[in-house]
Tab-separated table of C-alpha atoms in Angstrom:
chain	number	residue	atom	x	y	z
A	151	UNK	CA	2.059	30.168	-7.482
A	152	UNK	CA	0.939	30.065	-3.845
A	153	UNK	CA	1.286	33.214	-1.805
A	154	UNK	CA	4.147	32.941	0.689
A	155	UNK	CA	5.929	30.158	-1.202
A	156	UNK	CA	8.332	32.488	-3.058
A	157	UNK	CA	11.971	31.765	-2.259
A	158	UNK	CA	11.100	29.087	0.328
A	159	UNK	CA	13.498	26.217	-0.247
A	160	UNK	CA	12.559	22.607	0.442
A	161	UNK	CA	14.574	19.384	0.314
A	162	UNK	CA	12.523	16.219	-0.118
A	163	UNK	CA	14.520	13.174	0.931
A	164	UNK	CA	13.465	10.010	-0.856
A	165	UNK	CA	12.347	9.665	-4.463
A	166	UNK	CA	9.671	7.006	-4.101
A	167	UNK	CA	6.131	7.914	-5.096
A	168	UNK	CA	5.636	9.791	-1.797
A	169	UNK	CA	8.668	11.972	-2.480
A	170	UNK	CA	7.908	12.492	-6.162
A	171	UNK	CA	4.301	13.480	-5.490
A	172	UNK	CA	5.393	15.846	-2.712
A	173	UNK	CA	8.045	17.400	-4.945
A	174	UNK	CA	5.545	17.915	-7.759
A	175	UNK	CA	2.913	19.510	-5.531
A	176	UNK	CA	5.463	21.766	-3.834
A	177	UNK	CA	6.887	22.862	-7.179
A	178	UNK	CA	3.393	23.614	-8.475
A	179	UNK	CA	2.754	25.712	-5.357
A	180	UNK	CA	5.838	27.828	-6.040
A	181	UNK	CA	8.372	26.324	-3.659
A	182	UNK	CA	12.007	25.917	-4.694
A	183	UNK	CA	12.194	22.161	-4.146
A	184	UNK	CA	14.769	19.459	-4.809
A	185	UNK	CA	14.221	15.737	-4.265
A	186	UNK	CA	17.279	13.673	-3.285
A	187	UNK	CA	17.121	9.940	-4.031
A	188	UNK	CA	19.935	7.577	-3.012
A	189	UNK	CA	19.319	5.038	-5.803
A	190	UNK	CA	20.063	5.475	-9.481
A	191	UNK	CA	16.375	5.373	-10.330
A	192	UNK	CA	13.330	6.970	-8.751
A	193	UNK	CA	10.132	5.227	-7.727
A	194	UNK	CA	11.153	3.139	-4.738
A	195	UNK	CA	9.214	-0.124	-4.864
A	196	UNK	CA	7.330	0.912	-8.000
A	197	UNK	CA	9.024	-0.801	-10.938
A	198	UNK	CA	7.305	-2.279	-13.991
A	199	UNK	CA	9.649	-4.669	-15.786
A	200	UNK	CA	9.069	-5.927	-19.314
A	201	UNK	CA	10.718	-9.305	-19.908
A	202	UNK	CA	10.024	-11.922	-22.600
A	203	UNK	CA	6.755	-10.164	-23.413
A	204	UNK	CA	5.527	-10.238	-19.797
A	205	UNK	CA	5.033	-7.082	-17.721
A	206	UNK	CA	5.899	-7.715	-14.065
A	207	UNK	CA	5.073	-5.254	-11.312
A	208	UNK	CA	7.748	-5.348	-8.627
A	209	UNK	CA	5.533	-3.474	-6.192
A	210	UNK	CA	2.009	-2.004	-6.246
A	211	UNK	CA	-0.277	-3.455	-8.901
A	212	UNK	CA	-2.734	-0.561	-9.190
A	213	UNK	CA	-5.122	1.733	-7.354
A	214	UNK	CA	-8.851	2.354	-7.143
A	215	UNK	CA	-10.235	5.035	-9.454
A	216	UNK	CA	-12.157	6.461	-6.493
A	217	UNK	CA	-8.830	7.612	-5.071
A	218	UNK	CA	-8.901	10.740	-7.176
A	219	UNK	CA	-5.568	12.152	-5.987
A	220	UNK	CA	-3.767	9.508	-8.057
A	221	UNK	CA	-5.792	10.334	-11.151
A	222	UNK	CA	-5.157	14.066	-10.657
A	223	UNK	CA	-1.417	13.514	-10.438
A	224	UNK	CA	-1.461	11.229	-13.473
A	225	UNK	CA	-3.318	13.751	-15.582
A	226	UNK	CA	-1.204	16.634	-14.323
A	227	UNK	CA	1.982	14.908	-15.508
A	228	UNK	CA	0.513	14.052	-18.905
A	229	UNK	CA	-0.627	10.460	-18.416
A	230	UNK	CA	-4.329	10.981	-19.088
A	231	UNK	CA	-4.253	8.855	-22.234
A	232	UNK	CA	-2.299	6.041	-20.533
A	233	UNK	CA	-4.752	5.359	-17.678
A	234	UNK	CA	-5.916	1.749	-17.882
A	235	UNK	CA	-8.983	0.286	-16.169
A	236	UNK	CA	-9.054	-3.340	-15.065
A	237	UNK	CA	-11.085	-5.952	-16.878
A	238	UNK	CA	-14.669	-6.332	-15.676
A	239	UNK	CA	-13.849	-9.843	-14.421
A	240	UNK	CA	-11.520	-8.362	-11.773
A	241	UNK	CA	-14.575	-8.004	-9.510
A	242	UNK	CA	-14.380	-11.751	-8.866
A	243	UNK	CA	-12.084	-12.724	-6.018
A	244	UNK	CA	-11.400	-16.020	-4.336
A	245	UNK	CA	-10.167	-17.668	-1.174
A	246	UNK	CA	-8.085	-20.814	-1.245
A	247	UNK	CA	-9.021	-23.613	1.112
A	248	UNK	CA	-8.469	-27.319	1.548
A	249	UNK	CA	-10.723	-28.051	-1.441
A	250	UNK	CA	-9.308	-25.400	-3.771
A	251	UNK	CA	-10.697	-21.997	-4.724
A	252	UNK	CA	-13.969	-20.528	-3.442
A	253	UNK	CA	-15.389	-17.369	-4.984
A	254	UNK	CA	-16.100	-14.558	-2.544
A	255	UNK	CA	-19.565	-12.941	-2.593
A	256	UNK	CA	-19.926	-9.835	-4.758
A	257	UNK	CA	-23.187	-8.499	-3.281
A	258	UNK	CA	-25.223	-8.732	-0.055
A	259	UNK	CA	-27.756	-11.211	-1.536
A	260	UNK	CA	-24.884	-13.305	-2.879
A	261	UNK	CA	-23.292	-13.247	0.568
A	262	UNK	CA	-26.323	-14.993	2.103
A	263	UNK	CA	-25.968	-17.897	-0.346
A	264	UNK	CA	-22.172	-18.080	-0.461
A	265	UNK	CA	-20.482	-20.970	1.349
A	266	UNK	CA	-17.216	-19.184	2.210
A	267	UNK	CA	-18.694	-18.885	5.694
A	268	UNK	CA	-20.889	-21.448	7.433
A	269	UNK	CA	-24.571	-20.696	7.945
A	270	UNK	CA	-23.774	-19.866	11.567
A	271	UNK	CA	-20.977	-17.538	10.460
A	272	UNK	CA	-23.291	-15.704	8.064
A	273	UNK	CA	-25.987	-15.375	10.699
A	274	UNK	CA	-23.442	-13.949	13.134
A	275	UNK	CA	-22.542	-11.201	10.656
A	276	UNK	CA	-26.215	-10.293	10.285
A	277	UNK	CA	-26.310	-9.665	14.034
A	278	UNK	CA	-23.616	-6.965	13.756
A	279	UNK	CA	-25.997	-3.965	13.706
A	280	UNK	CA	-27.384	-5.106	17.058
A	281	UNK	CA	-24.002	-5.481	18.786
A	282	UNK	CA	-23.357	-2.579	21.138
A	283	UNK	CA	-20.470	-0.296	20.192
A	284	UNK	CA	-17.255	-0.274	22.160
A	285	UNK	CA	-17.112	2.359	24.852
A	286	UNK	CA	-13.731	3.718	25.934
A	287	UNK	CA	-10.578	1.660	25.888
A	288	UNK	CA	-7.376	2.193	23.964
A	289	UNK	CA	-6.292	1.007	20.558
A	290	UNK	CA	-7.689	-2.314	19.364
A	291	UNK	CA	-6.305	-4.980	17.082
A	292	UNK	CA	-8.108	-5.781	13.841
A	293	UNK	CA	-8.676	-9.318	15.092
A	294	UNK	CA	-10.264	-8.233	18.372
A	295	UNK	CA	-12.496	-5.764	16.535
A	296	UNK	CA	-13.565	-8.336	13.944
A	297	UNK	CA	-14.360	-10.979	16.565
A	298	UNK	CA	-16.283	-8.493	18.696
A	299	UNK	CA	-18.445	-7.212	15.856
A	300	UNK	CA	-18.624	-10.101	13.348
A	301	UNK	CA	-17.510	-13.280	15.111
A	302	UNK	CA	-14.467	-15.543	15.057
A	303	UNK	CA	-15.251	-17.173	11.720
A	304	UNK	CA	-15.518	-13.866	9.871
A	305	UNK	CA	-12.332	-12.637	11.555
A	306	UNK	CA	-10.380	-15.682	10.384
A	307	UNK	CA	-11.988	-16.257	6.984
A	308	UNK	CA	-12.627	-12.675	5.792
A	309	UNK	CA	-10.683	-10.088	7.773
A	310	UNK	CA	-7.474	-12.115	7.941
A	311	UNK	CA	-7.018	-12.570	4.170
A	312	UNK	CA	-8.197	-9.007	3.463
A	313	UNK	CA	-5.500	-7.627	5.757
A	314	UNK	CA	-2.945	-10.043	4.339
A	315	UNK	CA	-3.654	-8.746	0.846
A	316	UNK	CA	-3.030	-5.126	1.867
A	317	UNK	CA	-0.555	-5.179	4.744
A	318	UNK	CA	0.978	-8.700	4.644
A	319	UNK	CA	0.462	-8.493	8.390
A	320	UNK	CA	-0.905	-10.298	11.432
A	321	UNK	CA	-4.413	-9.087	12.323
A	322	UNK	CA	-3.778	-9.958	15.963
A	323	UNK	CA	-1.056	-7.310	16.085
A	324	UNK	CA	-2.175	-4.636	13.617
A	325	UNK	CA	-4.172	-1.595	14.751
A	326	UNK	CA	-7.696	-1.174	13.399
A	327	UNK	CA	-7.706	2.618	13.786
A	328	UNK	CA	-4.334	3.002	12.044
A	329	UNK	CA	-4.909	0.495	9.222
A	330	UNK	CA	-8.631	1.044	8.598
A	331	UNK	CA	-9.660	4.364	10.159
A	332	UNK	CA	-12.847	4.510	8.081
A	333	UNK	CA	-14.102	1.245	9.586
A	334	UNK	CA	-13.267	2.436	13.096
A	335	UNK	CA	-15.143	5.693	12.496
A	336	UNK	CA	-18.242	3.830	11.292
A	337	UNK	CA	-18.594	2.150	14.650
A	338	UNK	CA	-17.822	5.387	16.485
A	339	UNK	CA	-20.368	7.430	14.501
A	340	UNK	CA	-23.121	4.889	13.815
A	341	UNK	CA	-22.587	2.208	16.455
A	342	UNK	CA	-22.248	-0.392	13.702
A	343	UNK	CA	-20.156	-1.020	10.595
A	344	UNK	CA	-23.157	-2.218	8.608
A	345	UNK	CA	-25.180	0.834	9.652
A	346	UNK	CA	-22.206	2.992	8.657
A	347	UNK	CA	-22.041	1.374	5.230
A	348	UNK	CA	-25.765	1.923	4.706
A	349	UNK	CA	-25.418	5.581	5.729
A	350	UNK	CA	-22.493	6.017	3.341
A	351	UNK	CA	-24.468	4.448	0.494
A	352	UNK	CA	-27.437	6.769	1.166
A	353	UNK	CA	-25.162	9.808	1.229
A	354	UNK	CA	-23.586	8.781	-2.070
A	355	UNK	CA	-27.008	8.294	-3.658
A	356	UNK	CA	-28.138	11.721	-2.447
A	357	UNK	CA	-25.024	13.301	-3.939
A	358	UNK	CA	-25.964	12.063	-7.406
A	359	UNK	CA	-24.782	9.327	-9.756
A	360	UNK	CA	-21.108	8.386	-9.639
A	361	UNK	CA	-19.078	5.844	-11.525
A	362	UNK	CA	-18.241	2.594	-9.784
A	363	UNK	CA	-14.661	2.481	-8.425
A	364	UNK	CA	-12.435	0.445	-10.709
A	365	UNK	CA	-9.015	-1.039	-10.172
A	366	UNK	CA	-6.761	1.110	-12.335
A	367	UNK	CA	-3.180	1.193	-13.604
A	368	UNK	CA	-1.363	2.464	-16.695
A	369	UNK	CA	-0.573	0.985	-20.083
A	370	UNK	CA	3.086	0.550	-19.183
A	371	UNK	CA	2.389	-0.423	-15.580
A	372	UNK	CA	2.608	1.641	-12.424
A	373	UNK	CA	6.087	2.835	-13.398
A	374	UNK	CA	4.401	5.109	-15.952
A	375	UNK	CA	3.433	7.309	-13.005
A	376	UNK	CA	7.032	7.478	-11.787
A	377	UNK	CA	8.359	8.241	-15.258
A	378	UNK	CA	5.699	10.904	-15.766
A	379	UNK	CA	6.638	12.687	-12.535
A	380	UNK	CA	10.373	12.523	-13.219
A	381	UNK	CA	9.911	13.722	-16.782
A	382	UNK	CA	7.925	16.792	-15.732
A	383	UNK	CA	10.097	17.653	-12.737
A	384	UNK	CA	13.451	17.382	-14.506
A	385	UNK	CA	16.946	16.470	-13.317
A	386	UNK	CA	17.413	19.503	-11.077
A	387	UNK	CA	14.299	18.752	-9.083
A	388	UNK	CA	14.890	14.975	-8.909
A	389	UNK	CA	18.547	14.193	-8.211
A	390	UNK	CA	19.498	10.516	-8.322
A	391	UNK	CA	22.404	8.822	-6.585
A	392	UNK	CA	22.348	11.409	-3.775
A	393	UNK	CA	22.209	9.544	-0.476
A	394	UNK	CA	21.747	11.926	2.446
A	395	UNK	CA	24.285	11.380	5.211
A	396	UNK	CA	23.372	14.096	7.707
A	397	UNK	CA	20.988	16.917	8.513
A	398	UNK	CA	22.671	19.941	10.082
A	399	UNK	CA	20.580	22.514	11.889
A	400	UNK	CA	21.456	26.104	10.939
A	401	UNK	CA	20.111	28.648	13.387
A	402	UNK	CA	16.517	28.186	14.465
A	403	UNK	CA	14.818	27.781	11.124
A	404	UNK	CA	17.096	26.366	8.415
A	405	UNK	CA	18.744	23.070	7.594
A	406	UNK	CA	21.847	22.065	5.700
A	407	UNK	CA	21.363	18.752	3.937
A	408	UNK	CA	24.591	16.817	3.381
A	409	UNK	CA	24.406	14.337	0.501
A	410	UNK	CA	26.967	12.656	-1.712
A	411	UNK	CA	27.757	13.739	-5.277
A	412	UNK	CA	27.153	17.411	-4.712
A	413	UNK	CA	27.304	20.388	-2.414
A	414	UNK	CA	25.110	20.544	0.717
A	415	UNK	CA	21.716	22.181	0.299
A	416	UNK	CA	20.679	25.035	2.594
A	417	UNK	CA	16.879	24.868	2.915
A	418	UNK	CA	13.975	26.102	5.001
A	419	UNK	CA	12.179	22.753	5.154
A	420	UNK	CA	13.236	19.106	5.028
A	421	UNK	CA	10.528	16.581	4.121
A	422	UNK	CA	11.608	12.986	4.714
A	423	UNK	CA	9.689	10.323	2.786
A	424	UNK	CA	12.275	7.605	3.347
A	425	UNK	CA	11.711	4.250	5.102
A	426	UNK	CA	11.352	4.623	8.863
A	427	UNK	CA	14.867	3.397	9.689
A	428	UNK	CA	16.464	5.940	7.337
A	429	UNK	CA	14.363	8.767	8.743
A	430	UNK	CA	15.265	7.577	12.258
A	431	UNK	CA	18.984	7.783	11.515
A	432	UNK	CA	18.698	11.309	10.163
A	433	UNK	CA	16.534	12.755	12.947
A	434	UNK	CA	18.122	10.970	15.925
A	435	UNK	CA	20.892	13.573	16.232
A	436	UNK	CA	18.297	16.275	16.764
A	437	UNK	CA	15.553	14.297	18.523
A	438	UNK	CA	16.537	10.978	20.113
A	439	UNK	CA	12.893	10.342	21.043
A	440	UNK	CA	11.683	10.737	17.439
A	441	UNK	CA	14.563	8.553	16.253
A	442	UNK	CA	13.651	5.854	18.757
A	443	UNK	CA	9.958	5.891	17.852
A	444	UNK	CA	10.721	5.727	14.135
A	445	UNK	CA	13.089	2.812	14.691
A	446	UNK	CA	10.214	0.946	16.331
A	447	UNK	CA	8.165	0.830	13.119
A	448	UNK	CA	8.661	-2.688	11.767
A	449	UNK	CA	8.289	-3.937	8.218
A	450	UNK	CA	6.967	-7.256	6.916
A	451	UNK	CA	9.352	-8.837	4.395
A	452	UNK	CA	7.908	-10.125	1.140
A	453	UNK	CA	8.937	-11.739	-2.110
A	454	UNK	CA	7.094	-11.252	-5.395
A	455	UNK	CA	7.107	-14.392	-7.538
A	456	UNK	CA	5.804	-13.928	-11.090
A	457	UNK	CA	5.179	-17.061	-13.142
A	458	UNK	CA	4.022	-17.219	-16.763
A	459	UNK	CA	2.390	-20.125	-18.589
A	460	UNK	CA	0.916	-20.971	-21.954
A	461	UNK	CA	-2.827	-20.584	-21.551
A	462	UNK	CA	-3.613	-24.152	-22.630
A	463	UNK	CA	-1.740	-25.460	-19.578
A	464	UNK	CA	-4.472	-24.153	-17.241
A	465	UNK	CA	-7.194	-26.784	-17.142
A	466	UNK	CA	-9.619	-24.631	-15.151
A	467	UNK	CA	-9.072	-20.932	-15.914
A	468	UNK	CA	-11.303	-18.779	-13.737
A	469	UNK	CA	-12.217	-15.154	-14.395
A	470	UNK	CA	-11.124	-12.791	-11.691
A	471	UNK	CA	-8.612	-10.713	-9.803
A	472	UNK	CA	-6.916	-13.521	-7.917
A	473	UNK	CA	-7.076	-15.319	-4.606
A	474	UNK	CA	-6.039	-14.830	-0.999
A	475	UNK	CA	-4.996	-17.435	1.544
A	476	UNK	CA	-6.322	-17.189	5.121
A	477	UNK	CA	-3.425	-17.774	7.502
A	478	UNK	CA	-5.362	-20.641	9.083
A	479	UNK	CA	-4.975	-22.575	5.804
A	480	UNK	CA	-1.169	-22.692	6.261
A	481	UNK	CA	-0.526	-22.124	2.545
A	482	UNK	CA	2.886	-21.096	1.194
A	483	UNK	CA	1.594	-17.936	-0.474
A	484	UNK	CA	-0.236	-14.926	0.933
A	485	UNK	CA	-2.138	-14.503	-2.289
A	486	UNK	CA	-1.917	-14.656	-6.065
A	487	UNK	CA	-2.937	-12.009	-8.614
A	488	UNK	CA	-3.988	-13.072	-12.100
A	489	UNK	CA	-2.083	-10.193	-13.662
A	490	UNK	CA	-2.829	-10.900	-17.308
A	491	UNK	CA	-6.568	-11.186	-16.635
A	492	UNK	CA	-6.699	-7.955	-14.646
A	493	UNK	CA	-4.956	-5.684	-17.165
A	494	UNK	CA	-4.306	-6.010	-20.879
A	495	UNK	CA	-0.804	-6.453	-22.337
A	496	UNK	CA	0.650	-8.099	-19.223
A	497	UNK	CA	1.518	-11.315	-21.083
A	498	UNK	CA	2.200	-12.357	-24.686
A	499	UNK	CA	-0.730	-13.626	-26.730
A	500	UNK	CA	-1.756	-17.098	-25.631
A	501	UNK	CA	-0.059	-16.788	-22.235
A	502	UNK	CA	-1.109	-16.035	-18.657
A	503	UNK	CA	0.854	-14.264	-15.933
A	504	UNK	CA	0.384	-14.889	-12.210
A	505	UNK	CA	2.000	-12.838	-9.450
A	506	UNK	CA	2.264	-14.385	-5.990
A	507	UNK	CA	3.238	-12.672	-2.737
A	508	UNK	CA	5.231	-14.797	-0.301
A	509	UNK	CA	6.371	-14.185	3.273
A	510	UNK	CA	4.780	-11.388	5.258
A	511	UNK	CA	4.409	-11.290	9.016
A	512	UNK	CA	3.173	-14.908	9.197
A	513	UNK	CA	5.912	-16.561	7.105
A	514	UNK	CA	8.928	-14.193	7.012
A	515	UNK	CA	11.384	-17.086	6.731
A	516	UNK	CA	10.174	-17.865	3.195
A	517	UNK	CA	11.722	-14.637	1.885
A	518	UNK	CA	15.193	-16.114	2.505
A	519	UNK	CA	14.582	-18.967	0.023
A	520	UNK	CA	16.505	-18.948	-3.252
A	521	UNK	CA	14.754	-18.079	-6.480
A	522	UNK	CA	14.495	-21.638	-7.808
A	523	UNK	CA	12.911	-22.938	-4.603
A	524	UNK	CA	10.496	-20.015	-4.425
A	525	UNK	CA	9.379	-20.612	-8.007
A	526	UNK	CA	8.886	-24.337	-7.341
A	527	UNK	CA	6.907	-23.612	-4.191
A	528	UNK	CA	4.608	-21.107	-5.901
A	529	UNK	CA	4.168	-23.369	-8.926
A	530	UNK	CA	3.004	-26.140	-6.584
A	531	UNK	CA	0.492	-23.730	-5.028
A	532	UNK	CA	-0.845	-22.796	-8.464
A	533	UNK	CA	-1.076	-26.459	-9.443
A	534	UNK	CA	-3.231	-27.091	-6.380
A	535	UNK	CA	-5.419	-24.013	-6.901
A	536	UNK	CA	-6.135	-24.671	-10.595
A	537	UNK	CA	-6.016	-28.460	-10.621
A	538	UNK	CA	-3.348	-28.377	-13.341
A	539	UNK	CA	0.232	-29.525	-13.691
A	540	UNK	CA	2.096	-26.202	-13.445
A	541	UNK	CA	5.353	-27.238	-11.809
A	542	UNK	CA	7.535	-25.956	-14.643
A	543	UNK	CA	6.584	-22.384	-15.629
A	544	UNK	CA	7.396	-20.991	-19.050
A	545	UNK	CA	8.533	-17.719	-17.452
A	546	UNK	CA	9.634	-16.727	-13.959
A	547	UNK	CA	10.792	-13.645	-12.122
A	548	UNK	CA	11.476	-13.173	-8.393
A	549	UNK	CA	11.777	-9.855	-6.577
A	550	UNK	CA	12.846	-9.702	-2.940
A	551	UNK	CA	11.681	-7.000	-0.540
A	552	UNK	CA	13.411	-7.668	2.826
A	553	UNK	CA	11.864	-4.400	4.021
A	554	UNK	CA	8.438	-4.777	2.489
A	555	UNK	CA	5.348	-3.161	4.020
A	556	UNK	CA	5.366	-1.050	7.210
A	557	UNK	CA	3.342	-2.625	10.000
A	558	UNK	CA	0.877	-0.349	11.801
A	559	UNK	CA	0.748	-2.313	15.015
A	560	UNK	CA	-1.494	-1.624	18.001
A	561	UNK	CA	-0.325	1.705	19.420
A	562	UNK	CA	0.824	3.022	16.034
A	563	UNK	CA	-1.142	6.269	16.231
A	564	UNK	CA	0.309	6.981	19.673
A	565	UNK	CA	3.765	6.385	18.178
A	566	UNK	CA	3.032	8.880	15.402
A	567	UNK	CA	1.775	11.421	17.925
A	568	UNK	CA	4.976	11.014	19.931
A	569	UNK	CA	7.108	11.537	16.821
A	570	UNK	CA	5.154	14.673	15.944
A	571	UNK	CA	5.481	16.035	19.477
A	572	UNK	CA	9.206	15.225	19.607
A	573	UNK	CA	9.793	17.117	16.362
A	574	UNK	CA	7.620	20.016	17.477
A	575	UNK	CA	10.495	22.325	18.378
A	576	UNK	CA	12.528	21.493	15.273
A	577	UNK	CA	11.104	24.041	12.855
A	578	UNK	CA	11.170	22.923	9.246
A	579	UNK	CA	11.847	19.222	9.897
A	580	UNK	CA	9.063	16.888	8.736
A	581	UNK	CA	8.514	13.145	8.401
A	582	UNK	CA	6.080	11.606	5.885
A	583	UNK	CA	6.069	8.521	3.649
A	584	UNK	CA	4.180	5.250	3.855
A	585	UNK	CA	5.416	4.406	7.351
A	586	UNK	CA	3.521	7.478	8.564
A	587	UNK	CA	0.568	8.490	6.352
A	588	UNK	CA	-0.721	5.178	4.927
A	589	UNK	CA	0.756	2.191	3.122
A	590	UNK	CA	-0.991	2.573	-0.234
A	591	UNK	CA	0.056	4.588	-3.271
A	592	UNK	CA	-3.225	6.503	-3.056
A	593	UNK	CA	-2.706	7.484	0.587
A	594	UNK	CA	0.837	8.698	-0.073
A	595	UNK	CA	-0.193	10.750	-3.109
A	596	UNK	CA	-3.259	12.104	-1.349
A	597	UNK	CA	-1.153	13.260	1.601
A	598	UNK	CA	1.321	14.920	-0.785
A	599	UNK	CA	-1.472	17.214	-1.985
A	600	UNK	CA	-1.752	18.654	1.528
A	601	UNK	CA	1.954	19.340	2.049
A	602	UNK	CA	2.203	22.835	0.457
A	603	UNK	CA	-0.597	24.194	2.626
A	604	UNK	CA	0.740	22.479	5.751
A	605	UNK	CA	4.159	24.074	5.232
A	606	UNK	CA	2.574	27.436	4.559
A	607	UNK	CA	0.544	27.352	7.772
A	608	UNK	CA	3.353	25.914	9.896
A	609	UNK	CA	1.655	22.589	10.628
A	610	UNK	CA	3.301	19.201	10.953
A	611	UNK	CA	2.961	16.893	7.945
A	612	UNK	CA	1.655	14.184	10.257
A	613	UNK	CA	-1.511	16.203	10.978
A	614	UNK	CA	-3.604	13.911	8.806
A	615	UNK	CA	-1.947	10.619	9.627
């Protein structure tokens, strides 16, 4: 039990993975913590649904094993024997173009021979170490950065689909420093991304042998992690069906949390891990500026369309993780994961499961389509990609996320700084979650590890955003 944590009461608002991880770490550090979740189940967008022998992820598909905070949490809640590494073939990834699927290069030598980019496009990338670094200036979009350092072709053919696969966003509007701070720091420290990658590889080699990062999940899907946290924390620590209606300030250092189905909680700290609009509503009474800045964080809508087929219906099955669609190709999907090839037990024997993401910042209108039309549209995309007749799937499932992935647009870090400054005089009131600290499961869980110490030392949770 951490020194100074005795008798300090904390309310965590929101029972997604950010809230669950924060609750677990705070409880381990000796805080008296309760997590209030408005829904009747915890986990937020993390749901793993078993239907007709298929396992469909509603949200995140996995995480990289190099993100050790996720593995620590999994092992701490008793999931060590349920950790599942992806199949070796998941290293192969593709882009879809006018002629079908093209495999992306898997190594620098392979890159020089790969036709995803033209010869001129590949030569332009090789010039990157000799391009002068940016001096001064404010925030920069991912597109502007990519064009400046790697050229237009690489920006449109490589950076665009990469960003689509993570953020479902528009690279002309998203902030490089907020979305990919490591890439921004490579240029700042080494004057070049390629030089930064070489330096990182040398440092890793000097540190000794390490295992290669692998895409990782759990035997029962990502929901295993949610269930593990809830099971260890118990019903007092994770309270479901308790939507928070108001935060009342009590004196200079306490808060009364009003939520349905129970008495208000009097606490020393409130940690909000809710979507930005919910956090905005709760803080606006106490800080209109913070409420306004939180309201300005937009989300890209998305629909998950999972389609299952008998394996013999795929005329050209390819090993791999899946494919992405550059926005310039004007396809009707952002990308498709080959779920049953990535992880075992995602489809019945003799069947394949594909999971497409539709909508995003480029095509938000597609998320309003009905389920039948979405399935037909995705089936047509798969038919084109695989050169097979796949218009009538043997299994289908559609999940809608009108408020999908938070968009870290140019100026996002300034927005976060303004929120932090606006909350500065409100002792004990904190904002976290994937709208603030990073969109991935790994970033949210990694940030949760820092929360006990940040509360102990009186720092804002957004210190590391």
